PDB file of C-alpha atoms in Angstrom:
ATOM      1  CA  MET A 236       2.441 -40.966 -38.704  1.00 71.00           C
ATOM      2  CA  ARG A 237       2.299 -37.268 -38.186  1.00 86.00           C
ATOM      3  CA  ARG A 238       0.648 -35.953 -35.095  1.00 86.00           C
ATOM      4  CA  SER A 239      -0.990 -32.585 -35.073  1.00 84.00           C
ATOM      5  CA  LYS A 240       0.337 -30.079 -32.614  1.00 80.00           C
ATOM      6  CA  PRO A 241      -2.070 -29.712 -29.688  1.00 76.00           C
ATOM      7  CA  HIS A 242      -3.717 -26.308 -29.697  1.00 76.00           C
ATOM      8  CA  PRO A 243      -3.749 -24.443 -26.406  1.00 73.00           C
ATOM      9  CA  ILE A 244      -7.023 -23.623 -24.748  1.00 80.00           C
ATOM     10  CA  ARG A 245      -7.690 -19.974 -25.527  1.00 85.00           C
ATOM     11  CA  ASN A 246      -9.334 -18.938 -22.288  1.00 91.00           C
ATOM     12  CA  LYS A 247      -6.854 -20.580 -19.907  1.00 93.00           C
ATOM     13  CA  LEU A 248      -3.418 -19.350 -18.847  1.00 92.00           C
ATOM     14  CA  ASP A 249      -0.615 -21.890 -19.176  1.00 89.00           C
ATOM     15  CA  LEU A 250       1.959 -20.955 -16.534  1.00 88.00           C
ATOM     16  CA  THR A 251       4.575 -23.171 -18.189  1.00 89.00           C
ATOM     17  CA  ASP A 252       4.444 -21.054 -21.384  1.00 90.00           C
ATOM     18  CA  SER A 253       6.737 -18.116 -20.598  1.00 91.00           C
ATOM     19  CA  SER A 254       5.677 -16.025 -23.593  1.00 91.00           C
ATOM     20  CA  GLN A 255       2.006 -16.342 -22.661  1.00 92.00           C
ATOM     21  CA  VAL A 256       2.749 -15.401 -19.041  1.00 93.00           C
ATOM     22  CA  ARG A 257       4.828 -12.413 -20.165  1.00 95.00           C
ATOM     23  CA  LEU A 258       2.047 -11.157 -22.446  1.00 94.00           C
ATOM     24  CA  VAL A 259      -0.621 -11.481 -19.757  1.00 94.00           C
ATOM     25  CA  ARG A 260       1.595  -9.750 -17.193  1.00 95.00           C
ATOM     26  CA  LYS A 261       2.288  -6.909 -19.611  1.00 95.00           C
ATOM     27  CA  ARG A 262      -1.371  -6.489 -20.598  1.00 94.00           C
ATOM     28  CA  LEU A 263      -2.624  -6.522 -16.999  1.00 93.00           C
ATOM     29  CA  LYS A 264       0.408  -4.616 -15.598  1.00 92.00           C
ATOM     30  CA  LEU A 265       1.138  -7.229 -12.932  1.00 93.00           C
ATOM     31  CA  SER A 266       4.360  -8.528 -11.440  1.00 92.00           C
ATOM     32  CA  ASN A 267       5.300 -12.215 -11.411  1.00 92.00           C
ATOM     33  CA  ALA A 268       4.383 -12.510  -7.739  1.00 93.00           C
ATOM     34  CA  GLU A 269       1.007 -10.803  -8.215  1.00 93.00           C
ATOM     35  CA  LEU A 270       0.119 -13.007 -11.177  1.00 94.00           C
ATOM     36  CA  THR A 271       1.058 -16.251  -9.432  1.00 92.00           C
ATOM     37  CA  ALA A 272      -0.867 -15.179  -6.316  1.00 94.00           C
ATOM     38  CA  ILE A 273      -3.978 -14.467  -8.393  1.00 94.00           C
ATOM     39  CA  VAL A 274      -3.675 -17.766 -10.285  1.00 94.00           C
ATOM     40  CA  GLY A 275      -3.207 -19.634  -7.008  1.00 94.00           C
ATOM     41  CA  ARG A 276      -6.291 -17.992  -5.509  1.00 94.00           C
ATOM     42  CA  ILE A 277      -8.657 -17.750  -8.511  1.00 92.00           C
ATOM     43  CA  GLY A 278      -7.464 -20.279 -11.081  1.00 93.00           C
ATOM     44  CA  ASN A 279      -6.051 -20.052 -14.597  1.00 92.00           C
ATOM     45  CA  SER A 280      -9.074 -18.578 -16.385  1.00 94.00           C
ATOM     46  CA  LEU A 281      -7.984 -15.437 -18.260  1.00 94.00           C
ATOM     47  CA  SER A 282     -11.285 -13.652 -17.661  1.00 95.00           C
ATOM     48  CA  ALA A 283     -11.157 -14.363 -13.921  1.00 95.00           C
ATOM     49  CA  ILE A 284      -7.526 -13.189 -13.769  1.00 96.00           C
ATOM     50  CA  SER A 285      -8.315  -9.929 -15.574  1.00 95.00           C
ATOM     51  CA  LYS A 286     -11.349  -9.287 -13.339  1.00 95.00           C
ATOM     52  CA  GLU A 287      -9.287  -9.884 -10.210  1.00 94.00           C
ATOM     53  CA  ALA A 288      -6.501  -7.585 -11.461  1.00 94.00           C
ATOM     54  CA  ALA A 289      -9.070  -4.844 -12.150  1.00 93.00           C
ATOM     55  CA  LEU A 290     -10.553  -5.370  -8.691  1.00 93.00           C
ATOM     56  CA  GLN A 291      -7.117  -5.063  -7.086  1.00 90.00           C
ATOM     57  CA  ARG A 292      -6.466  -1.807  -8.951  1.00 87.00           C
ATOM     58  CA  ALA A 293      -9.852  -0.444  -7.898  1.00 87.00           C
ATOM     59  CA  THR A 294      -9.346  -1.222  -4.211  1.00 86.00           C
ATOM     60  CA  GLU A 295      -5.910   0.404  -4.011  1.00 80.00           C
ATOM     61  CA  LEU A 296      -6.046   3.877  -2.546  1.00 72.00           C
ATOM     62  CA  PRO A 297      -4.905   6.555  -4.983  1.00 72.00           C
ATOM     63  CA  GLU A 298      -2.114   8.922  -4.017  1.00 74.00           C
ATOM     64  CA  PRO A 299      -3.550  11.962  -2.267  1.00 72.00           C
ATOM     65  CA  ALA A 300      -3.494  15.102  -4.373  1.00 75.00           C
ATOM     66  CA  GLU A 301      -1.162  17.836  -3.250  1.00 79.00           C
ATOM     67  CA  VAL A 302      -3.331  20.399  -1.476  1.00 72.00           C
ATOM     68  CA  PRO A 303      -2.032  23.977  -1.198  1.00 67.00           C
ATOM     69  CA  PRO A 304      -1.747  25.519   2.269  1.00 75.00           C
ATOM     70  CA  ALA A 305      -4.868  27.054   3.841  1.00 77.00           C
ATOM     71  CA  ALA A 306      -3.507  30.609   3.439  1.00 74.00           C
ATOM     72  CA  VAL A 307      -3.290  30.180  -0.334  1.00 75.00           C
ATOM     73  CA  ILE A 308      -6.826  28.808  -0.481  1.00 72.00           C
ATOM     74  CA  ALA A 309      -8.164  31.664   1.668  1.00 77.00           C
ATOM     75  CA  SER A 310      -6.446  34.312  -0.450  1.00 77.00           C
ATOM     76  CA  ALA A 311      -7.775  32.757  -3.663  1.00 74.00           C
ATOM     77  CA  THR A 312     -11.364  32.588  -2.421  1.00 72.00           C
ATOM     78  CA  GLY A 313     -11.114  36.079  -0.859  1.00 65.00           C
ATOM     79  CA  GLY A 314     -10.084  37.575  -4.200  1.00 56.00           C
ATOM     80  CA  GLU A 315     -13.052  35.976  -5.913  1.00 55.00           C
ATOM     81  CA  GLN A 316     -15.449  37.334  -3.283  1.00 55.00           C
ATOM     82  CA  ILE A 317     -14.129  40.875  -3.743  1.00 52.00           C
ATOM     83  CA  ALA A 318     -14.599  40.645  -7.506  1.00 53.00           C
ATOM     84  CA  THR A 319     -18.157  39.368  -7.173  1.00 54.00           C
ATOM     85  CA  ASP A 320     -19.005  42.015  -4.520  1.00 55.00           C
ATOM     86  CA  ALA A 321     -17.762  44.800  -6.824  1.00 55.00           C
ATOM     87  CA  ALA A 322     -19.836  43.469  -9.707  1.00 57.00           C
ATOM     88  CA  ALA A 323     -22.920  43.204  -7.518  1.00 58.00           C
ATOM     89  CA  THR A 324     -22.650  46.818  -6.200  1.00 63.00           C
ATOM     90  CA  ALA A 325     -22.023  48.394  -9.612  1.00 59.00           C
ATOM     91  CA  PRO A 326     -25.132  50.163 -10.930  1.00 62.00           C
ATOM     92  CA  ALA A 327     -26.716  48.638 -13.980  1.00 60.00           C
ATOM     93  CA  SER A 328     -27.183  51.181 -16.751  1.00 56.00           C
TER      94      SER A 328
END
């Protein structure tokens, strides 16, 4: 007799299937350690894993933007004030 091949459950992650793990890691941009930690904590539901990965990304602090020195900021705002003062004192004809 021929047996039909068992179909995997679509909403569960099978950690023994390396291609499925690789695809999930690539889609969620996770490392092996991060993925196994999430699966150990949350379970193997794909929706729960993706929600947890999004939550982890949201809680990470972004890199601070490079702020120019205070002298550069002061000179930039001072130049704008001079331009607006000149426009305000010019007579309207």
